Amino acid sequence: MARFPALLATLLCACYVRAVAVPSTPPSGAVSVDPSLVSVSIEFFAFPGYTNITGSNNCLANLATLRGAQPAIRIGGTTQDRATYDSSLQTSVNYTVASPADAPTTLTYGPSFFSLANGLKGDVTIGLNRQLNNQANSLSAGAQAKSSVSRLLALELGNEPDLYSSSSPIASGTGWSNSIDISNEANWFTALAPTLGNIFQGAVYLSWSTSTLISSIGSAGLATIKTISRHSYPQSACGGASTNLPSLMSHSGIVSYVSQYKAEATAAHNAGKKFFLGETNSATCGGGGISPTFGAALWIVDYVLQSALIGVDRLYFHHGTIGNCAYCWWGTSAVYSPYYGAAFVSEFLGTDGATLATLDSGTSAIATYAVYSSARAPLRLLVVNTNYFDGTGTRASTSVAFSGLSGSTKAAKRLTAPDATSRTDEGALVTIGGNGTFSSACVGQGTQAIESVAVSAGALTVSVLASEALIVYL
């Protein structure tokens, strides 16, 4: 059942046609895709609160259904380096804040924190405190994590140590630098590994290159590392910094931005380690005005796929303070626009998607992708039109002509909204398949419409509006 108004608008506003030949087998540059490519990071102190939100389980379950594997969860962030483990604490966390919108400056947590983590269905990474320089306390917490969390993948020791200073307790008054941190990570890892195992997530850097740690930590330290984590935020909303939605969602901009991580991913893989964007989202300090928008949903689609193409194994999208988190995908009683992008890219990759290929040069606003089966046959195509539309003027469209296909008709499904600035938390209608939405508890509702696309002489043409995306099922 086609979305006739939108399709009519597309036909009226079509600007030009792009020709794309679909390779019958994965082309050079195609990459394998981790089943948990789209994963979630949760701020340390806020984690217990997220387990009390009905939408948390449902949103994760939706993605698991679409991909056939649970999203991995990383529990960490700034407050992991403010946290002290208390084995006698009867509650999962204990802290005081002036306002519920605040993050605590200090907190304690107990054994039940890890019991909650054990309830997660995907791989679990937990961040422990290193900045306070209490190795015995972090070892005690790590031992509890290992004994309590059955799906424990890795432990982080410290969050973004590139932001530590000479006044941080870990610096011991002797200064702080990349080389000092690498030596410190090696010391902590090798000291704790006899008890906890070779289970550490190395680096956890926001600005320093993870390649330097891999090449400099030494064989003993490297042997204790299971995964490598880099943090990534394309923009900043800290200290009144200005964010820009057209720039965030630009396809050519995304291609350029993620290319910086290719060498780090390669270095990690050459060392036998998985490479994660272990904490990522649209902008630091919660994301400002751009993060809750439909444009951010389209950014997620394109950003996830481009990251996979340069070697990122998983992306952990960060979720912060409940009720004060512009880039979060869900809250206590709402599902936000960006989640639709996470769901849509998960549907594109599917339960059967084995390899991913890009079908464009990365120099324009139009992204085109193909996903292939384990038998090397094309399964689905994706078009993302990242041209920015803010709801004013004429909404242009682009037509993409795919060739090299068989059959007479193909099905298609559209991700759309009134414009790039559309926010579900402000009442805007973001949809998958014209009528598919999510309830406040993240339960799918509405019947998703399938569009029929004719194939003629092995080719089909689809039209995609500015700030819109479309999947074609082959």
Short mmCIF file of C-alpha atoms in Angstrom, two decimals:
data_model
loop_
_atom_site.label_atom_id
_atom_site.label_comp_id
_atom_site.label_asym_id
_atom_site.label_seq_id
_atom_site.Cartn_x
_atom_site.Cartn_y
_atom_site.Cartn_z
CA MET A 1 0.00 0.00 0.00
CA ALA A 2 1.82 3.12 -1.15
CA ARG A 3 1.93 6.46 0.66
CA PHE A 4 0.18 8.32 -2.14
CA PRO A 5 0.62 11.92 -0.88
CA ALA A 6 4.32 11.46 -0.32
CA LEU A 7 4.81 9.64 -3.60
CA LEU A 8 2.93 12.36 -5.45
CA ALA A 9 5.14 15.00 -3.85
CA THR A 10 8.15 12.98 -4.88
CA LEU A 11 7.04 12.84 -8.50
CA LEU A 12 6.27 16.55 -8.58
CA CYS A 13 9.59 17.55 -7.04
CA ALA A 14 12.00 15.04 -8.58
CA CYS A 15 15.21 16.81 -9.53
CA TYR A 16 17.54 14.29 -11.11
CA VAL A 17 18.29 10.59 -11.45
CA ARG A 18 21.32 8.71 -10.22
CA ALA A 19 22.28 5.43 -11.91
CA VAL A 20 23.57 2.67 -9.66
CA ALA A 21 24.61 -0.80 -10.84
CA VAL A 22 24.02 -3.45 -8.18
CA PRO A 23 26.87 -6.01 -8.10
CA SER A 24 25.61 -9.60 -8.13
CA THR A 25 28.17 -10.52 -5.46
CA PRO A 26 29.80 -8.40 -2.75
CA PRO A 27 32.17 -5.94 -4.44
CA SER A 28 35.67 -5.06 -3.37
CA GLY A 29 35.49 -3.13 -0.12
CA ALA A 30 32.47 -5.01 1.23
CA VAL A 31 32.79 -5.87 4.91
CA SER A 32 31.32 -8.42 7.28
CA VAL A 33 28.90 -7.03 9.86
CA ASP A 34 28.79 -7.85 13.56
CA PRO A 35 25.26 -8.93 14.58
CA SER A 36 25.45 -6.41 17.45
CA LEU A 37 26.79 -3.57 15.30
CA VAL A 38 24.12 -1.24 16.74
CA SER A 39 24.63 -1.31 20.49
CA VAL A 40 23.95 0.89 23.51
CA SER A 41 26.02 2.66 26.17
CA ILE A 42 24.37 3.73 29.44
CA GLU A 43 25.80 6.27 31.87
CA PHE A 44 27.07 4.47 34.97
CA PHE A 45 25.03 6.15 37.70
CA ALA A 46 21.85 6.12 35.59
CA PHE A 47 21.98 2.43 34.68
CA PRO A 48 19.74 1.15 37.53
CA GLY A 49 17.13 3.73 36.56
CA TYR A 50 17.08 2.49 32.98
CA THR A 51 16.26 -1.01 34.19
CA ASN A 52 13.07 0.41 35.70
CA ILE A 53 11.87 1.84 32.38
CA THR A 54 9.58 -0.49 30.43
CA GLY A 55 10.81 0.98 27.18
CA SER A 56 14.38 -0.16 27.86
CA ASN A 57 13.63 -3.86 27.45
CA ASN A 58 11.23 -3.28 24.58
CA CYS A 59 13.52 -0.98 22.59
CA LEU A 60 16.40 -3.44 22.93
CA ALA A 61 14.14 -6.38 22.09
CA ASN A 62 12.94 -4.65 18.92
CA LEU A 63 16.51 -4.28 17.68
CA ALA A 64 17.30 -7.87 18.66
CA THR A 65 14.32 -9.12 16.63
CA LEU A 66 15.39 -7.12 13.60
CA ARG A 67 19.01 -8.30 13.77
CA GLY A 68 18.69 -11.76 15.31
CA ALA A 69 21.12 -10.82 18.09
CA GLN A 70 20.85 -8.71 21.22
CA PRO A 71 22.47 -5.26 21.23
CA ALA A 72 25.54 -5.23 23.44
CA ILE A 73 25.43 -2.92 26.47
CA ARG A 74 28.26 -0.86 27.88
CA ILE A 75 27.69 0.58 31.39
CA GLY A 76 30.07 3.47 31.96
CA GLY A 77 30.84 7.10 31.30
CA THR A 78 31.96 10.08 33.33
CA THR A 79 30.37 8.85 36.55
CA GLN A 80 32.21 5.52 36.52
CA ASP A 81 35.27 7.56 37.54
CA ARG A 82 33.28 9.09 40.41
CA ALA A 83 32.03 5.77 41.74
CA THR A 84 33.29 3.71 44.69
CA TYR A 85 32.25 0.10 45.19
CA ASP A 86 30.74 -0.77 48.58
CA SER A 87 30.23 -4.50 49.03
CA SER A 88 27.88 -3.91 51.98
CA LEU A 89 25.59 -1.44 50.21
CA GLN A 90 22.02 -2.75 50.10
CA THR A 91 20.97 -0.62 47.11
CA SER A 92 22.37 -0.71 43.59
CA VAL A 93 23.54 2.92 43.75
CA ASN A 94 23.61 5.66 46.37
CA TYR A 95 24.11 9.35 45.61
CA THR A 96 22.64 12.80 46.23
CA VAL A 97 21.89 15.45 43.60
CA ALA A 98 20.34 18.89 43.88
CA SER A 99 18.06 18.19 40.89
CA PRO A 100 16.99 14.94 39.18
CA ALA A 101 18.46 16.40 35.99
CA ASP A 102 21.95 16.45 37.54
CA ALA A 103 24.65 13.80 37.49
CA PRO A 104 26.27 13.08 40.87
CA THR A 105 29.78 14.26 41.64
CA THR A 106 30.33 11.20 43.82
CA LEU A 107 28.48 7.92 44.32
CA THR A 108 28.71 4.43 45.74
CA TYR A 109 27.34 1.22 44.30
CA GLY A 110 26.82 -2.27 45.63
CA PRO A 111 26.55 -5.91 44.56
CA SER A 112 22.97 -5.50 43.33
CA PHE A 113 24.30 -3.15 40.62
CA PHE A 114 25.86 -6.21 39.01
CA SER A 115 22.74 -8.29 39.59
CA LEU A 116 20.88 -5.76 37.46
CA ALA A 117 23.59 -5.99 34.81
CA ASN A 118 23.18 -9.76 34.81
CA GLY A 119 19.61 -9.23 33.66
CA LEU A 120 20.80 -7.82 30.33
CA LYS A 121 20.47 -10.20 27.41
CA GLY A 122 23.42 -9.04 25.30
CA ASP A 123 27.17 -8.80 25.88
CA VAL A 124 27.93 -6.55 28.84
CA THR A 125 30.91 -4.23 29.30
CA ILE A 126 31.24 -2.48 32.66
CA GLY A 127 33.36 0.57 33.42
CA LEU A 128 35.21 0.80 36.72
CA ASN A 129 36.97 3.72 38.40
CA ARG A 130 40.64 4.34 37.69
CA GLN A 131 40.85 8.10 38.14
CA LEU A 132 40.52 7.90 41.94
CA ASN A 133 43.55 5.58 41.99
CA ASN A 134 42.01 2.97 44.30
CA GLN A 135 43.11 -0.22 42.61
CA ALA A 136 41.95 -2.47 45.45
CA ASN A 137 38.43 -1.08 45.25
CA SER A 138 38.23 -1.52 41.48
CA LEU A 139 39.58 -5.05 41.82
CA SER A 140 36.86 -5.86 44.35
CA ALA A 141 34.21 -4.45 42.00
CA GLY A 142 35.66 -6.34 39.05
CA ALA A 143 35.62 -9.61 40.96
CA GLN A 144 31.95 -9.04 41.82
CA ALA A 145 31.18 -8.23 38.20
CA LYS A 146 32.90 -11.37 36.98
CA SER A 147 31.06 -13.60 39.44
CA SER A 148 27.66 -11.96 38.92
CA VAL A 149 27.37 -11.06 35.22
CA SER A 150 27.10 -14.16 33.08
CA ARG A 151 27.45 -12.28 29.79
CA LEU A 152 30.35 -10.08 30.88
CA LEU A 153 32.42 -9.26 27.80
CA ALA A 154 34.94 -6.75 29.15
CA LEU A 155 35.84 -4.36 31.96
CA GLU A 156 36.96 -0.79 31.41
CA LEU A 157 39.39 0.74 33.88
CA GLY A 158 38.72 4.46 33.63
CA ASN A 159 36.68 6.60 31.26
CA GLU A 160 38.32 9.01 28.81
CA PRO A 161 41.67 9.22 30.60
CA ASP A 162 42.76 11.72 27.96
CA LEU A 163 40.64 14.18 29.99
CA TYR A 164 42.41 13.41 33.27
CA SER A 165 44.68 16.17 34.57
CA SER A 166 47.74 16.47 36.75
CA SER A 167 45.39 17.08 39.67
CA SER A 168 43.58 13.76 39.15
CA PRO A 169 44.41 11.30 41.97
CA ILE A 170 45.69 8.77 39.42
CA ALA A 171 48.39 11.27 38.38
CA SER A 172 49.86 11.20 41.92
CA GLY A 173 51.12 14.75 41.44
CA THR A 174 53.59 13.76 38.72
CA GLY A 175 51.65 14.96 35.67
CA TRP A 176 49.54 13.20 33.09
CA SER A 177 50.02 12.42 29.41
CA ASN A 178 49.27 9.81 26.79
CA SER A 179 52.47 7.91 27.52
CA ILE A 180 51.86 8.01 31.28
CA ASP A 181 48.33 6.72 30.76
CA ILE A 182 49.55 3.84 28.60
CA SER A 183 52.03 2.84 31.27
CA ASN A 184 49.32 3.16 33.91
CA GLU A 185 46.85 1.05 31.93
CA ALA A 186 49.52 -1.63 31.53
CA ASN A 187 50.22 -1.60 35.27
CA TRP A 188 46.56 -1.85 36.22
CA PHE A 189 45.73 -4.50 33.62
CA THR A 190 48.63 -6.77 34.50
CA ALA A 191 48.00 -6.34 38.23
CA LEU A 192 44.30 -7.22 37.99
CA ALA A 193 44.43 -9.84 35.23
CA PRO A 194 45.58 -12.73 37.49
CA THR A 195 42.28 -12.37 39.35
CA LEU A 196 39.93 -11.11 36.65
CA GLY A 197 41.43 -12.61 33.50
CA ASN A 198 42.43 -11.01 30.20
CA ILE A 199 39.16 -9.13 29.99
CA PHE A 200 40.01 -5.46 29.72
CA GLN A 201 38.74 -2.88 27.25
CA GLY A 202 41.75 -0.79 26.37
CA ALA A 203 42.15 2.92 25.66
CA VAL A 204 38.58 4.31 26.12
CA TYR A 205 39.88 7.54 24.60
CA LEU A 206 37.96 10.53 23.31
CA SER A 207 40.85 12.32 21.61
CA TRP A 208 44.01 10.19 21.80
CA SER A 209 44.65 7.59 19.12
CA THR A 210 44.11 4.02 20.23
CA SER A 211 46.83 2.93 17.81
CA THR A 212 49.46 4.49 20.07
CA LEU A 213 48.31 2.40 23.01
CA ILE A 214 48.36 -0.78 20.93
CA SER A 215 51.91 -0.16 19.72
CA SER A 216 53.28 1.05 23.04
CA ILE A 217 51.63 -0.89 25.88
CA GLY A 218 53.93 -3.87 25.53
CA SER A 219 53.20 -7.55 24.98
CA ALA A 220 52.22 -8.24 28.59
CA GLY A 221 49.75 -5.38 28.69
CA LEU A 222 48.39 -6.14 25.21
CA ALA A 223 47.74 -9.75 26.18
CA THR A 224 45.31 -8.61 28.89
CA ILE A 225 43.26 -6.50 26.46
CA LYS A 226 40.16 -8.08 24.92
CA THR A 227 38.69 -5.09 23.07
CA ILE A 228 39.70 -1.58 22.07
CA SER A 229 37.37 1.38 22.63
CA ARG A 230 37.38 4.82 21.06
CA HIS A 231 34.79 7.48 21.93
CA SER A 232 33.30 9.52 19.12
CA TYR A 233 31.05 12.59 18.98
CA PRO A 234 30.96 14.50 15.66
CA GLN A 235 29.83 17.72 17.35
CA SER A 236 29.85 19.37 20.78
CA ALA A 237 27.12 21.06 22.79
CA CYS A 238 29.41 21.75 25.76
CA GLY A 239 29.87 25.23 27.15
CA GLY A 240 27.41 26.83 24.78
CA ALA A 241 29.06 25.40 21.66
CA SER A 242 26.95 25.62 18.50
CA THR A 243 25.64 22.47 16.81
CA ASN A 244 24.57 22.15 13.19
CA LEU A 245 22.05 19.58 11.95
CA PRO A 246 22.71 19.88 8.19
CA SER A 247 26.38 19.24 8.88
CA LEU A 248 25.64 16.29 11.18
CA MET A 249 23.46 14.43 8.68
CA SER A 250 25.52 15.21 5.54
CA HIS A 251 26.52 11.97 3.82
CA SER A 252 29.80 13.32 2.48
CA GLY A 253 30.49 14.79 5.90
CA ILE A 254 29.89 11.44 7.60
CA VAL A 255 32.17 9.66 5.12
CA SER A 256 34.92 12.18 5.83
CA TYR A 257 34.40 12.08 9.61
CA VAL A 258 34.54 8.31 10.10
CA SER A 259 37.60 7.94 7.87
CA GLN A 260 39.74 9.16 10.78
CA TYR A 261 39.13 5.87 12.60
CA LYS A 262 40.16 3.52 9.80
CA ALA A 263 43.82 3.31 10.81
CA GLU A 264 42.86 2.68 14.45
CA ALA A 265 40.45 -0.09 13.48
CA THR A 266 43.13 -1.68 11.31
CA ALA A 267 45.69 -1.52 14.11
CA ALA A 268 43.26 -3.15 16.55
CA HIS A 269 42.38 -5.92 14.11
CA ASN A 270 46.04 -6.55 13.31
CA ALA A 271 46.57 -7.02 17.05
CA GLY A 272 43.69 -9.49 17.19
CA LYS A 273 41.32 -7.12 19.02
CA LYS A 274 37.79 -5.95 18.22
CA PHE A 275 37.53 -2.19 17.62
CA PHE A 276 34.51 -0.42 19.07
CA LEU A 277 33.20 3.10 19.13
CA GLY A 278 32.54 2.28 22.78
CA GLU A 279 30.69 5.51 23.47
CA THR A 280 29.25 7.60 20.69
CA ASN A 281 26.36 9.86 19.80
CA SER A 282 25.60 13.04 17.91
CA ALA A 283 27.15 15.66 20.20
CA THR A 284 28.87 15.86 23.57
CA CYS A 285 27.12 17.21 26.67
CA GLY A 286 23.81 15.67 25.70
CA GLY A 287 23.61 16.88 22.14
CA GLY A 288 21.82 20.21 22.30
CA GLY A 289 19.08 21.00 19.80
CA ILE A 290 20.18 18.64 17.00
CA SER A 291 20.10 15.33 18.82
CA PRO A 292 16.35 14.66 19.33
CA THR A 293 15.54 15.28 15.66
CA PHE A 294 14.66 13.13 12.68
CA GLY A 295 17.84 14.38 11.03
CA ALA A 296 19.73 12.62 13.83
CA ALA A 297 17.83 9.43 12.96
CA LEU A 298 19.08 9.65 9.37
CA TRP A 299 22.57 10.39 10.71
CA ILE A 300 22.44 7.17 12.73
CA VAL A 301 21.55 5.13 9.63
CA ASP A 302 24.42 6.51 7.57
CA TYR A 303 26.93 6.77 10.43
CA VAL A 304 26.44 3.14 11.48
CA LEU A 305 27.01 1.84 7.97
CA GLN A 306 29.99 4.08 7.19
CA SER A 307 31.60 3.11 10.49
CA ALA A 308 31.20 -0.57 9.68
CA LEU A 309 32.80 -0.02 6.28
CA ILE A 310 36.01 1.36 7.79
CA GLY A 311 36.32 -1.43 10.35
CA VAL A 312 34.26 -0.49 13.42
CA ASP A 313 32.87 -3.71 14.90
CA ARG A 314 30.27 -2.13 17.17
CA LEU A 315 28.92 1.32 17.94
CA TYR A 316 27.61 1.94 21.47
CA PHE A 317 25.20 4.88 21.38
CA HIS A 318 25.30 6.66 24.72
CA HIS A 319 22.30 7.26 26.98
CA GLY A 320 22.74 9.72 29.83
CA THR A 321 20.75 11.25 32.65
CA ILE A 322 17.13 10.12 32.48
CA GLY A 323 14.94 13.12 31.72
CA ASN A 324 17.90 15.29 30.71
CA CYS A 325 19.30 13.60 27.64
CA ALA A 326 18.76 15.10 24.20
CA TYR A 327 20.43 12.24 22.32
CA CYS A 328 18.72 9.36 24.17
CA TRP A 329 16.60 6.97 22.12
CA TRP A 330 13.93 6.52 24.77
CA GLY A 331 12.88 7.84 28.18
CA THR A 332 10.43 7.04 30.95
CA SER A 333 7.37 7.56 28.78
CA ALA A 334 8.48 8.29 25.22
CA VAL A 335 10.46 6.99 22.25
CA TYR A 336 12.41 9.70 20.48
CA SER A 337 13.08 10.34 16.80
CA PRO A 338 16.65 8.94 16.71
CA TYR A 339 15.42 5.47 17.70
CA TYR A 340 13.62 5.20 14.38
CA GLY A 341 16.98 5.43 12.65
CA ALA A 342 18.40 2.66 14.84
CA ALA A 343 15.42 0.45 14.03
CA PHE A 344 15.55 1.23 10.29
CA VAL A 345 19.23 0.49 9.84
CA SER A 346 18.76 -2.69 11.86
CA GLU A 347 15.96 -3.75 9.52
CA PHE A 348 18.16 -3.02 6.50
CA LEU A 349 20.96 -5.21 7.86
CA GLY A 350 18.41 -7.82 8.97
CA THR A 351 18.88 -11.23 10.50
CA ASP A 352 20.44 -12.54 7.29
CA GLY A 353 22.76 -9.68 6.33
CA ALA A 354 26.34 -10.95 6.29
CA THR A 355 28.27 -8.34 4.30
CA LEU A 356 27.75 -4.66 3.59
CA ALA A 357 28.80 -2.63 0.57
CA THR A 358 28.56 1.02 -0.36
CA LEU A 359 27.41 1.78 -3.89
CA ASP A 360 28.30 5.49 -4.07
CA SER A 361 31.45 7.58 -4.07
CA GLY A 362 30.74 9.29 -0.75
CA THR A 363 31.01 12.75 -2.25
CA SER A 364 27.34 13.75 -2.50
CA ALA A 365 24.29 13.93 -0.26
CA ILE A 366 22.86 10.64 -1.57
CA ALA A 367 23.99 7.44 0.15
CA THR A 368 23.36 4.05 -1.46
CA TYR A 369 24.15 0.69 0.12
CA ALA A 370 23.62 -3.02 -0.48
CA VAL A 371 23.61 -5.84 2.04
CA TYR A 372 24.45 -9.40 0.98
CA SER A 373 23.67 -12.85 2.38
CA SER A 374 26.21 -15.41 3.56
CA ALA A 375 25.69 -17.01 0.14
CA ARG A 376 26.94 -13.70 -1.38
CA ALA A 377 23.60 -12.76 -2.94
CA PRO A 378 22.20 -9.22 -2.71
CA LEU A 379 19.32 -8.99 -0.21
CA ARG A 380 18.40 -5.33 0.19
CA LEU A 381 19.29 -1.88 -1.09
CA LEU A 382 19.18 1.35 0.89
CA VAL A 383 18.97 4.96 -0.22
CA VAL A 384 19.47 7.80 2.27
CA ASN A 385 18.81 11.29 0.97
CA THR A 386 20.72 13.50 3.40
CA ASN A 387 19.82 16.75 1.68
CA TYR A 388 18.52 18.96 4.48
CA PHE A 389 14.85 19.93 4.50
CA ASP A 390 13.63 22.10 7.38
CA GLY A 391 9.97 22.23 6.42
CA THR A 392 10.07 25.44 4.40
CA GLY A 393 9.91 25.82 0.64
CA THR A 394 9.76 22.92 -1.80
CA ARG A 395 10.91 19.52 -0.63
CA ALA A 396 13.05 18.26 -3.47
CA SER A 397 13.66 14.60 -4.19
CA THR A 398 16.26 12.45 -5.88
CA SER A 399 15.53 9.42 -8.07
CA VAL A 400 17.93 6.49 -8.02
CA ALA A 401 17.88 3.97 -10.86
CA PHE A 402 19.24 0.56 -9.80
CA SER A 403 20.25 -1.88 -12.53
CA GLY A 404 21.42 -5.49 -12.55
CA LEU A 405 18.25 -6.85 -10.93
CA SER A 406 15.88 -9.70 -11.69
CA GLY A 407 12.14 -10.19 -11.38
CA SER A 408 9.23 -7.90 -12.20
CA THR A 409 8.51 -6.09 -8.94
CA LYS A 410 10.27 -5.34 -5.67
CA ALA A 411 8.97 -4.18 -2.31
CA ALA A 412 10.17 -1.01 -0.58
CA LYS A 413 9.74 0.60 2.82
CA ARG A 414 10.24 4.27 3.69
CA LEU A 415 11.55 6.08 6.78
CA THR A 416 10.13 9.59 6.78
CA ALA A 417 8.97 12.60 8.79
CA PRO A 418 7.65 16.07 7.94
CA ASP A 419 11.21 17.43 7.93
CA ALA A 420 14.69 16.95 9.36
CA THR A 421 13.88 18.90 12.52
CA SER A 422 10.87 16.70 13.40
CA ARG A 423 10.80 15.55 17.01
CA THR A 424 8.45 12.90 18.34
CA ASP A 425 8.71 14.46 21.80
CA GLU A 426 7.16 17.61 20.30
CA GLY A 427 4.35 15.73 18.56
CA ALA A 428 5.85 15.26 15.11
CA LEU A 429 4.99 12.06 13.27
CA VAL A 430 8.04 9.99 12.38
CA THR A 431 7.11 6.78 10.58
CA ILE A 432 8.50 3.58 9.14
CA GLY A 433 6.39 2.33 6.27
CA GLY A 434 4.04 5.28 6.35
CA ASN A 435 2.15 4.23 9.48
CA GLY A 436 4.62 2.35 11.68
CA THR A 437 5.45 4.05 14.98
CA PHE A 438 6.44 3.11 18.52
CA SER A 439 4.32 3.56 21.61
CA SER A 440 5.60 5.34 24.70
CA ALA A 441 6.72 1.92 25.94
CA CYS A 442 8.57 1.22 22.67
CA VAL A 443 6.06 -1.29 21.35
CA GLY A 444 5.61 -1.23 17.58
CA GLN A 445 2.21 -0.01 16.48
CA GLY A 446 0.44 0.70 13.21
CA THR A 447 0.66 -1.31 10.00
CA GLN A 448 3.83 -0.63 8.03
CA ALA A 449 2.98 -0.07 4.38
CA ILE A 450 4.97 -1.71 1.62
CA GLU A 451 5.47 0.13 -1.65
CA SER A 452 5.63 -1.82 -4.91
CA VAL A 453 8.39 -0.89 -7.35
CA ALA A 454 8.32 -2.16 -10.94
CA VAL A 455 11.38 -3.77 -12.47
CA SER A 456 11.82 -3.29 -16.20
CA ALA A 457 14.72 -4.71 -18.20
CA GLY A 458 16.53 -5.52 -14.98
CA ALA A 459 16.22 -1.99 -13.56
CA LEU A 460 14.02 -0.09 -11.15
CA THR A 461 13.80 3.54 -10.11
CA VAL A 462 12.89 4.87 -6.66
CA SER A 463 12.40 8.47 -5.58
CA VAL A 464 13.46 9.61 -2.13
CA LEU A 465 12.61 12.99 -0.67
CA ALA A 466 15.20 15.24 0.91
CA SER A 467 15.70 14.08 4.53
CA GLU A 468 14.24 10.62 3.96
CA ALA A 469 15.42 7.01 3.52
CA LEU A 470 14.16 3.96 1.67
CA ILE A 471 14.87 0.20 1.77
CA VAL A 472 14.33 -1.92 -1.35
CA TYR A 473 13.87 -5.65 -0.76
CA LEU A 474 15.36 -7.77 -3.56
#
